[in-house]
CSV table of C-alpha atoms and ligand atoms in Angstrom, one decimal:
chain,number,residue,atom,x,y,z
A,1,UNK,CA,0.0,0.0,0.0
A,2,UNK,CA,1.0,3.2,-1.0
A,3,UNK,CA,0.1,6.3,0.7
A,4,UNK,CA,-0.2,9.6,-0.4
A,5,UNK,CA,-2.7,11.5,1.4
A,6,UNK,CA,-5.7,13.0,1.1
A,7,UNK,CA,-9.1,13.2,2.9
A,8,UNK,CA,-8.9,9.3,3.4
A,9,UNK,CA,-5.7,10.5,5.3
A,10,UNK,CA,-7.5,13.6,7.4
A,11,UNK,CA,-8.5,15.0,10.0
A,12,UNK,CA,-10.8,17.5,12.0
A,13,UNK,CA,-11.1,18.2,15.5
A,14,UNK,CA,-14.5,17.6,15.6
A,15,UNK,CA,-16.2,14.5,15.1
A,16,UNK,CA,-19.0,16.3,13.4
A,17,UNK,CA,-16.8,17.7,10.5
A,18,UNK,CA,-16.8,16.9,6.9
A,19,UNK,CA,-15.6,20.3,5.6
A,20,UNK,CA,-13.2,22.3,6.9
A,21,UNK,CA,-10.4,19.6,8.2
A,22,UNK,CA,-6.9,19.1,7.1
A,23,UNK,CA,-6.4,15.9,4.0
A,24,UNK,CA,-3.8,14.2,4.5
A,25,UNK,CA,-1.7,14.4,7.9
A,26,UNK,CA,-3.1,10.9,9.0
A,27,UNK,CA,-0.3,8.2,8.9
A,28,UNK,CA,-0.9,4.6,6.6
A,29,UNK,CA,0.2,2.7,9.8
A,30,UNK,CA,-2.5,4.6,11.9
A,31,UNK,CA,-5.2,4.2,9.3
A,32,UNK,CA,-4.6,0.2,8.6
A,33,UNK,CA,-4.8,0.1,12.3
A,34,UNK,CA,-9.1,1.4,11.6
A,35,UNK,CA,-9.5,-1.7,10.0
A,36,UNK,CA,-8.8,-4.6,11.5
A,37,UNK,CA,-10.3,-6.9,8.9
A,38,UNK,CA,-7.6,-6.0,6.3
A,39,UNK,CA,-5.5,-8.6,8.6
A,40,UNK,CA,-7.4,-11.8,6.9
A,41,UNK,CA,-7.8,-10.4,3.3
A,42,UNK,CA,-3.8,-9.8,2.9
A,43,UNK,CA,-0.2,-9.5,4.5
A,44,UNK,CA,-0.1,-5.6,3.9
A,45,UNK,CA,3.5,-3.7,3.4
A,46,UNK,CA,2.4,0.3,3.6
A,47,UNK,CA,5.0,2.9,2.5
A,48,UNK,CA,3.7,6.6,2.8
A,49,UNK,CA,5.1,8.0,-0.2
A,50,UNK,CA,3.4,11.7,0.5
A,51,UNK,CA,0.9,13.2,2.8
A,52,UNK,CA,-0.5,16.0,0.4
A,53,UNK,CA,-3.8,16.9,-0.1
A,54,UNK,CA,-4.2,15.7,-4.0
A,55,UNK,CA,-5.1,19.3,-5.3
A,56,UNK,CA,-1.3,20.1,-4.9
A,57,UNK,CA,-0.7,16.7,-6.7
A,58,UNK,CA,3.1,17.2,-8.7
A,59,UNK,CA,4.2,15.2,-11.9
A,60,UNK,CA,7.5,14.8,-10.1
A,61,UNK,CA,5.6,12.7,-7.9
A,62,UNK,CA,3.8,10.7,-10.3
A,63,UNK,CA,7.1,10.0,-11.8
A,64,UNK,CA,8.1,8.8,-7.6
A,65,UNK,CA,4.9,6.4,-7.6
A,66,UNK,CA,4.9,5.1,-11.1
A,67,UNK,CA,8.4,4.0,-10.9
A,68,UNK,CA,7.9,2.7,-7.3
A,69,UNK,CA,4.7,1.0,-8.1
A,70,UNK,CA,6.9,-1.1,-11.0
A,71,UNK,CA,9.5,-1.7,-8.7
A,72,UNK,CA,6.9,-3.5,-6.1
A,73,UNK,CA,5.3,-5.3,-9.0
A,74,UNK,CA,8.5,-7.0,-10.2
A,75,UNK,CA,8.6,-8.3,-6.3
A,76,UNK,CA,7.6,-11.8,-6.2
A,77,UNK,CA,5.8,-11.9,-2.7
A,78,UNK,CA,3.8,-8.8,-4.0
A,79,UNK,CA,0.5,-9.6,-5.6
A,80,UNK,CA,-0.6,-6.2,-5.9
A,81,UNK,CA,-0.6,-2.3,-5.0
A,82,UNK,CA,-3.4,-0.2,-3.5
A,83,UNK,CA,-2.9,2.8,-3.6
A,84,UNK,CA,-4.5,5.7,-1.0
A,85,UNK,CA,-5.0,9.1,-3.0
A,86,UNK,CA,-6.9,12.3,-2.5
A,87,UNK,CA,-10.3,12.5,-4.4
A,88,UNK,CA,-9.2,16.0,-6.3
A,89,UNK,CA,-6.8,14.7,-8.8
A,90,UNK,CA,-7.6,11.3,-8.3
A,91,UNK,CA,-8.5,10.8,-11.9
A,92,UNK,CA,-5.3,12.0,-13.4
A,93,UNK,CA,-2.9,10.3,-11.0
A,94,UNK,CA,-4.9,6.8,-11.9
A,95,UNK,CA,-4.9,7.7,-16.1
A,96,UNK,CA,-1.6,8.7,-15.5
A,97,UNK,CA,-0.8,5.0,-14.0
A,98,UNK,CA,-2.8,3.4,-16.0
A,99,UNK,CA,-0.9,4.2,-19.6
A,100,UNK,CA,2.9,4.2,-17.4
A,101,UNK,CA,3.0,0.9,-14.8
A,102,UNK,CA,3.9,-1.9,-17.0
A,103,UNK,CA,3.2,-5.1,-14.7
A,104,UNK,CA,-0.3,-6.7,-15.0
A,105,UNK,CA,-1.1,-7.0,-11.4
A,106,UNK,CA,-3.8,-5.2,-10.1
A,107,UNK,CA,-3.2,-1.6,-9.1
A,108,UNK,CA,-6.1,0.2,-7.2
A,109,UNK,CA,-6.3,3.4,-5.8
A,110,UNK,CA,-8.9,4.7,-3.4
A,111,UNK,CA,-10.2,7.6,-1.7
A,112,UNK,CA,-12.6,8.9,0.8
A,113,UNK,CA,-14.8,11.7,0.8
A,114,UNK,CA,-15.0,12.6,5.0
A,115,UNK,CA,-12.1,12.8,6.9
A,116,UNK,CA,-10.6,9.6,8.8
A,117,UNK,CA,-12.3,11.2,12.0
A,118,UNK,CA,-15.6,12.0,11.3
A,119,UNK,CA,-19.0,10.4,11.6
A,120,UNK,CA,-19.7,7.6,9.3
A,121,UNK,CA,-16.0,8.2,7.5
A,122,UNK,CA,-16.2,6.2,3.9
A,123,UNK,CA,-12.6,5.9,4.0
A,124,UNK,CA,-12.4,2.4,6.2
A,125,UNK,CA,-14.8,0.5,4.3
A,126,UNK,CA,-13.1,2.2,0.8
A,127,UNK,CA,-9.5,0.7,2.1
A,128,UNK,CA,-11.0,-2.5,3.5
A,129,UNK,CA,-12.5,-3.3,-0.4
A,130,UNK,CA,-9.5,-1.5,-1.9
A,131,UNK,CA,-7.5,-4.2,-0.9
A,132,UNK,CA,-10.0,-7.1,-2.0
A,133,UNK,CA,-9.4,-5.9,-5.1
A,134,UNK,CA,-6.2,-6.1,-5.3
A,135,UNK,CA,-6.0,-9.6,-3.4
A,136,UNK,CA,-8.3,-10.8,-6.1
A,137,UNK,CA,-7.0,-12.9,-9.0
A,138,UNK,CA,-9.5,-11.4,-11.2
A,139,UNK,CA,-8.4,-7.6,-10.6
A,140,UNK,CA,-5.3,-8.6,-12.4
A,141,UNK,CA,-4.5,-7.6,-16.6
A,142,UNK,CA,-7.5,-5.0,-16.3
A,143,UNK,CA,-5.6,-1.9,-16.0
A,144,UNK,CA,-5.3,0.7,-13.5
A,145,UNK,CA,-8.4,0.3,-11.0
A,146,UNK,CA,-10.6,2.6,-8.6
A,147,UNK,CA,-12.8,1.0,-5.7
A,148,UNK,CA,-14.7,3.6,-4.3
A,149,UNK,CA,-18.0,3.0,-2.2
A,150,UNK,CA,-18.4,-0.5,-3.3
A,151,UNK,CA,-17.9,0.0,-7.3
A,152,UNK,CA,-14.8,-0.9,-9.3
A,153,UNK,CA,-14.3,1.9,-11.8
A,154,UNK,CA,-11.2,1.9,-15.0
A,155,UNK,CA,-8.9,4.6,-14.4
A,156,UNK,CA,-9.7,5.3,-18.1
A,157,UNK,CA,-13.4,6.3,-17.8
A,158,UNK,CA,-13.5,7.4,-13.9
A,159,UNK,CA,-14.0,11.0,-13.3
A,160,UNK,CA,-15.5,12.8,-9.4
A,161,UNK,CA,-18.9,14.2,-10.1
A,162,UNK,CA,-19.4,15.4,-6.7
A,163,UNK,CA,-18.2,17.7,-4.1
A,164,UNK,CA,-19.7,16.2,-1.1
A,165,UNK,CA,-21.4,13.0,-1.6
A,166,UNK,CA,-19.8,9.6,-0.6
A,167,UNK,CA,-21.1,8.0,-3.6
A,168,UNK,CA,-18.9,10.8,-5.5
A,169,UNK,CA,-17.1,9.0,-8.9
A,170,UNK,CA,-18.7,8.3,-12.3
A,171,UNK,CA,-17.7,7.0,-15.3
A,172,UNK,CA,-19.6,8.9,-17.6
A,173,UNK,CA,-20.8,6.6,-20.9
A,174,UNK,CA,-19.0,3.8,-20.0
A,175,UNK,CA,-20.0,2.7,-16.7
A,176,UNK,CA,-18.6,0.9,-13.5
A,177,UNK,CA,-16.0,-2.3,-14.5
A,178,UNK,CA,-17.5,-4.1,-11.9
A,179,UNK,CA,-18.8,-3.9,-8.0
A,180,UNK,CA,-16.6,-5.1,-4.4
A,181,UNK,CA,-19.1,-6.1,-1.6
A,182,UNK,CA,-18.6,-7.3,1.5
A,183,UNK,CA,-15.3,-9.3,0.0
A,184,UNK,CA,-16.8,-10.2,-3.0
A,185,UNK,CA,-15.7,-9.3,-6.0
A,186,UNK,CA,-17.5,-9.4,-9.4
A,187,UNK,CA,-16.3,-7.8,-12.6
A,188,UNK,CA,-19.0,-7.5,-15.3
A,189,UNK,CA,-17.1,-5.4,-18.5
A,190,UNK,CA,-13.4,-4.7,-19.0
A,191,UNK,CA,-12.0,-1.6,-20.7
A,192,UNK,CA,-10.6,-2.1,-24.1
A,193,UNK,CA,-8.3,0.3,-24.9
A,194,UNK,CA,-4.5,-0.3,-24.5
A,195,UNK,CA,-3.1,0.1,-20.7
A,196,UNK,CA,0.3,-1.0,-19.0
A,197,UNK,CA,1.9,-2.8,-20.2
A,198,UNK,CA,0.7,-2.7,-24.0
A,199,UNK,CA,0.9,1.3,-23.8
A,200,UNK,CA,3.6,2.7,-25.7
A,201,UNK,CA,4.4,5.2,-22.6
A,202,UNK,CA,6.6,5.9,-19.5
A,203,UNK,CA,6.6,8.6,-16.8
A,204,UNK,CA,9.0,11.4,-17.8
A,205,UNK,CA,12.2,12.9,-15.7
A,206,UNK,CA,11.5,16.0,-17.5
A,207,UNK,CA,7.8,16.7,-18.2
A,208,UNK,CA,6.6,19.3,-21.0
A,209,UNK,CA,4.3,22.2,-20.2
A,210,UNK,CA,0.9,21.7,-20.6
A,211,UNK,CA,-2.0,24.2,-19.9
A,212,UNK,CA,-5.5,23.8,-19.5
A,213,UNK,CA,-7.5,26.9,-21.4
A,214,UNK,CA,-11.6,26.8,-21.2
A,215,UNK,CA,-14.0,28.2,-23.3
A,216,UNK,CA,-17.0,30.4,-22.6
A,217,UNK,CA,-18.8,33.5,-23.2
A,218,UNK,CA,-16.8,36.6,-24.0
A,219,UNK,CA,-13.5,34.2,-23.6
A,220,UNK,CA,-10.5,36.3,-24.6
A,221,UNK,CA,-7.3,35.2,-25.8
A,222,UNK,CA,-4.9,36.7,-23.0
A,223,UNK,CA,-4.7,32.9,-21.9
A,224,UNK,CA,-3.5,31.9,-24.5
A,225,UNK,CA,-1.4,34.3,-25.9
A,226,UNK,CA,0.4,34.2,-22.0
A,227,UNK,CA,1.0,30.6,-22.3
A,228,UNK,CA,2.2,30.9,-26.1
A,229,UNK,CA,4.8,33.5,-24.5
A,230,UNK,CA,5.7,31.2,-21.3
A,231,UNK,CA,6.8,28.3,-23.6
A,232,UNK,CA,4.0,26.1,-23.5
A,233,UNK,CA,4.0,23.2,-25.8
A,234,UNK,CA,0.7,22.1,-25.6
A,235,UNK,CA,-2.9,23.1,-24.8
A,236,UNK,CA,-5.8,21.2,-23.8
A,237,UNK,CA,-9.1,23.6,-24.5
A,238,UNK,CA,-12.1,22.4,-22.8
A,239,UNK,CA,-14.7,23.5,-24.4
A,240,UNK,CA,-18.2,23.8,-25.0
A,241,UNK,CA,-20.5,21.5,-25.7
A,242,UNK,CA,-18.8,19.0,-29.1
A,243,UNK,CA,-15.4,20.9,-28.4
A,244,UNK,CA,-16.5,24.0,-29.6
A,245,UNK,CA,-14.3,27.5,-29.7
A,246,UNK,CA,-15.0,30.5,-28.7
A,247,UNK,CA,-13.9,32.6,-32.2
A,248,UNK,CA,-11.1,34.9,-30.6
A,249,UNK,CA,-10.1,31.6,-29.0
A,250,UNK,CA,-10.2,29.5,-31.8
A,251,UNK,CA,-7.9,32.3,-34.0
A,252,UNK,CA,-5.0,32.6,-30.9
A,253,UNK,CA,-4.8,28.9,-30.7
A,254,UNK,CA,-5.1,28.5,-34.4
A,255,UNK,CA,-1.8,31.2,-34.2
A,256,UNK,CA,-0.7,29.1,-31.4
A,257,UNK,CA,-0.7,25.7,-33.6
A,258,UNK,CA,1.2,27.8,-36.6
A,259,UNK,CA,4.0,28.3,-33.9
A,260,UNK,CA,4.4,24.7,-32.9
A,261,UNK,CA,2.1,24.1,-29.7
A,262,UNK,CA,-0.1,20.9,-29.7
A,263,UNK,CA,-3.5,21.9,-28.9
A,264,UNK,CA,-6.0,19.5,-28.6
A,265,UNK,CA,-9.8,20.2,-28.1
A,266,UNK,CA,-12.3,18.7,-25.2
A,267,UNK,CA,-15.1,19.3,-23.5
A,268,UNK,CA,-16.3,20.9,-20.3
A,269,UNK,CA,-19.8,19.4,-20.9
A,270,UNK,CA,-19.1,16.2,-18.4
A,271,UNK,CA,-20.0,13.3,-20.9
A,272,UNK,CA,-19.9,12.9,-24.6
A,273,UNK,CA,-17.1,12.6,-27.2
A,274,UNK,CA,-15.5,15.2,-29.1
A,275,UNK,CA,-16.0,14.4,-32.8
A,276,UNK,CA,-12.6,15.1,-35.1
A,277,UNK,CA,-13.9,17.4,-37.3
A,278,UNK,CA,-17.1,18.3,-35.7
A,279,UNK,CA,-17.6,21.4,-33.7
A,280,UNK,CA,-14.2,22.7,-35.8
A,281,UNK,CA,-12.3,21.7,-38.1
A,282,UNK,CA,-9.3,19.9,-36.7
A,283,UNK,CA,-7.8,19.8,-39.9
A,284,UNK,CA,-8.3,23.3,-41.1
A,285,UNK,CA,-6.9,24.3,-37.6
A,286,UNK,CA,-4.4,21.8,-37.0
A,287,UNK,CA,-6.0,20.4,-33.5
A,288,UNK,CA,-6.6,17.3,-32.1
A,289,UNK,CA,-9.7,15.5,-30.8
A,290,UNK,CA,-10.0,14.0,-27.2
A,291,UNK,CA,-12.8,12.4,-27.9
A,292,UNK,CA,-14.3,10.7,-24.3
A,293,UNK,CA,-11.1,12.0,-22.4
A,294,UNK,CA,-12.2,14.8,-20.3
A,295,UNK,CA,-9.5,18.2,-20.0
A,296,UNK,CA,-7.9,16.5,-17.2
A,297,UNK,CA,-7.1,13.5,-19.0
A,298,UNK,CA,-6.5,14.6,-21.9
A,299,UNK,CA,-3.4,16.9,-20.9
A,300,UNK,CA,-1.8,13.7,-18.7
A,301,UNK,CA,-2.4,12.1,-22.5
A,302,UNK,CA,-0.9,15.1,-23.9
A,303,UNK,CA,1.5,15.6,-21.1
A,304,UNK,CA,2.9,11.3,-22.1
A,305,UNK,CA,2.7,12.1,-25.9
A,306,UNK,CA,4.9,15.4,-25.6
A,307,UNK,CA,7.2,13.5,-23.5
A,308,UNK,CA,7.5,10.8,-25.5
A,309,UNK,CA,7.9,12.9,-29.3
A,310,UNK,CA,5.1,11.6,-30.7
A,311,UNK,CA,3.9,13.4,-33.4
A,312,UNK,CA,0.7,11.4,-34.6
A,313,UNK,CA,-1.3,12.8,-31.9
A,314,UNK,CA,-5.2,12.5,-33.3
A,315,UNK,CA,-3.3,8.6,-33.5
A,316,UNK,CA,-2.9,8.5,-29.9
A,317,UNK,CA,-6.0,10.1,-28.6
A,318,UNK,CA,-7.7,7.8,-30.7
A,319,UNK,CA,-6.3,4.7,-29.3
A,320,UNK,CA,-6.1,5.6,-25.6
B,1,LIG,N1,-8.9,17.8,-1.1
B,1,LIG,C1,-8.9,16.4,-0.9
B,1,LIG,C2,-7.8,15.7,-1.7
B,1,LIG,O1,-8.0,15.6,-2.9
B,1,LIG,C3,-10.2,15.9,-1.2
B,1,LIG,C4,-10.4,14.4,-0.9
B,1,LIG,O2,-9.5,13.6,-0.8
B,1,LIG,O3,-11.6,14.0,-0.9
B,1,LIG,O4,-6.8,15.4,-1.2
């Protein structure tokens, strides 16, 4: 198990609090001690790798945990890796792991939505079928995982659609892998496109700047034209509805594309797929589609492909 934090990890000094506490200052050892019952699903090893709260999430450190996450998986007495993770940036760390850990052991990461010390905290129960995930032979090959208040979700598809409720990730479209219930297990549909080790990436020492620009009414193109100027080298527009542009946006990133930054279009909408060639014209403009990766994903995408050279890029959001 590795720790990093989070509201799983937090604390308030009032029993009664579910805003206003501190994520992430609770130790691993202390909160494997909440849960006694993790003693006869598996022999647990618990590193804390951070103690952040995930909004301040780095990729330095998802180059620490990717590469220590490989390193555990080439153990032979380890059978897999959970992995305890603020709910902010949860999605992106798990993409990120998802197209970077190369072993095909299962790798879960969970969350909590209350603090470890308030009333009816999610975050015991979340560990507790965390771990029988990753204990389970049939977790294993199916990419990066999230078990979060008793669903299995692919790190692919997952996304947090609320702010406060403990039932609080979705996978928009696609829809939960499977469900983890009082130590069962049970997968019902796996998530086809290529993950681990059959992705073509690996977490950077040196990662490239990309920015995240949205769309809306009135946008302007100071954004743009600042990142342009700061040495950006690609940007991830999350627009409306199909992808579309606001016009001054679409003509300072169309300049932007002229001068050699990867911009590639999504949506702020929540669910959907970004046509190629729908609410612009990608090849007029010289953009790329996401197509069902949401802004956040689609820069860790973009972030892999930049550091990596690739230059077919509608190539690689198409096939992850
Ligand atoms: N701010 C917290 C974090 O992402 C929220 C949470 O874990 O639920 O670390």
């Amino acid at each position: 198990m590795l720790a990093t934090g989070g509201t799983i990890a937090g604390s308030a000094g009032d029993a009664s609090k579910t805003a206003g506490y501190k994520a992430g200052v609770v130790g691993v050892d202390k909160l494997l001690d909440t849960v006694p019952a993790l003693g006869s699903v598996a022999r647990i090893h618990a590193e804390q790798i951070a103690g952040i709260d995930s909004k301040d999430m780095s990729a330095a450190l998802w180059t620490t945990f990717a590469r220590r996450i490989d390193a555990l998986l080439a153990q032979d007495d380890i059978d897999g890796v959970v992995v305890t993770h603020g709910t902010d940036t949860l999605e992106e760390t798990a993409y990120l792991l998802h197209l970077t850990v190369k072993g095909g052991k299962p790798v879960v990461l969970t969350a909590a939505m209350r603090p470890s010390t308030a009333l009816s905290a999610d975050g015991p129960l979340n560990l507790l079928n965390a771990v029988t995930v990753a204990a389970s032979k049939d977790a294993g090959g199916k990419g990066v995982l999230v078990a979060f208040n008793n669903q299995i979700h692919s790190a692919r598809d997952v996304t947090k659609t609320s702010m406060y409720a403990v039932d609080a990730f979705r996978s928009p479209e696609t829809g939960v892998l499977g469900f983890v219930q009082d130590g069962r297990v049970e997968f019902q549909r796996v998530a086809v496109r290529p993950h681990t080790g059959a992705s073509e990436f690996a977490v950077a020492d040196q990662w490239p700047m990309v920015e995240i620009v949205a769309s809306y009414a009135d946008a302007s193109r100071v954004v743009v034209d600042a990142l342009v100027a700061a040495g950006a080298r690609g940007i991830v527009v999350a627009g409306t509805g199909n992808g579309s542009m606001h016009a001054t946006l679409t003509q300072a990133l169309a300049e932007a594309v002229k001068r050699g930054v990867a911009v590639v279009r999504a949506s702020r909408v929540g669910s959907g797929h970004v046509m190629r060639n729908g609410a612009a014209s990608d090849d007029a403009l010289g953009t790329v589609s996401a197509g069902t990766l949401n802004p956040y994903k689609a820069r860790v995408l973009l972030m892999l492909a930049l550091a990596a050279s690739t230059n077919d890029l509608q190539r690689i959001f198409d096939t992850y």
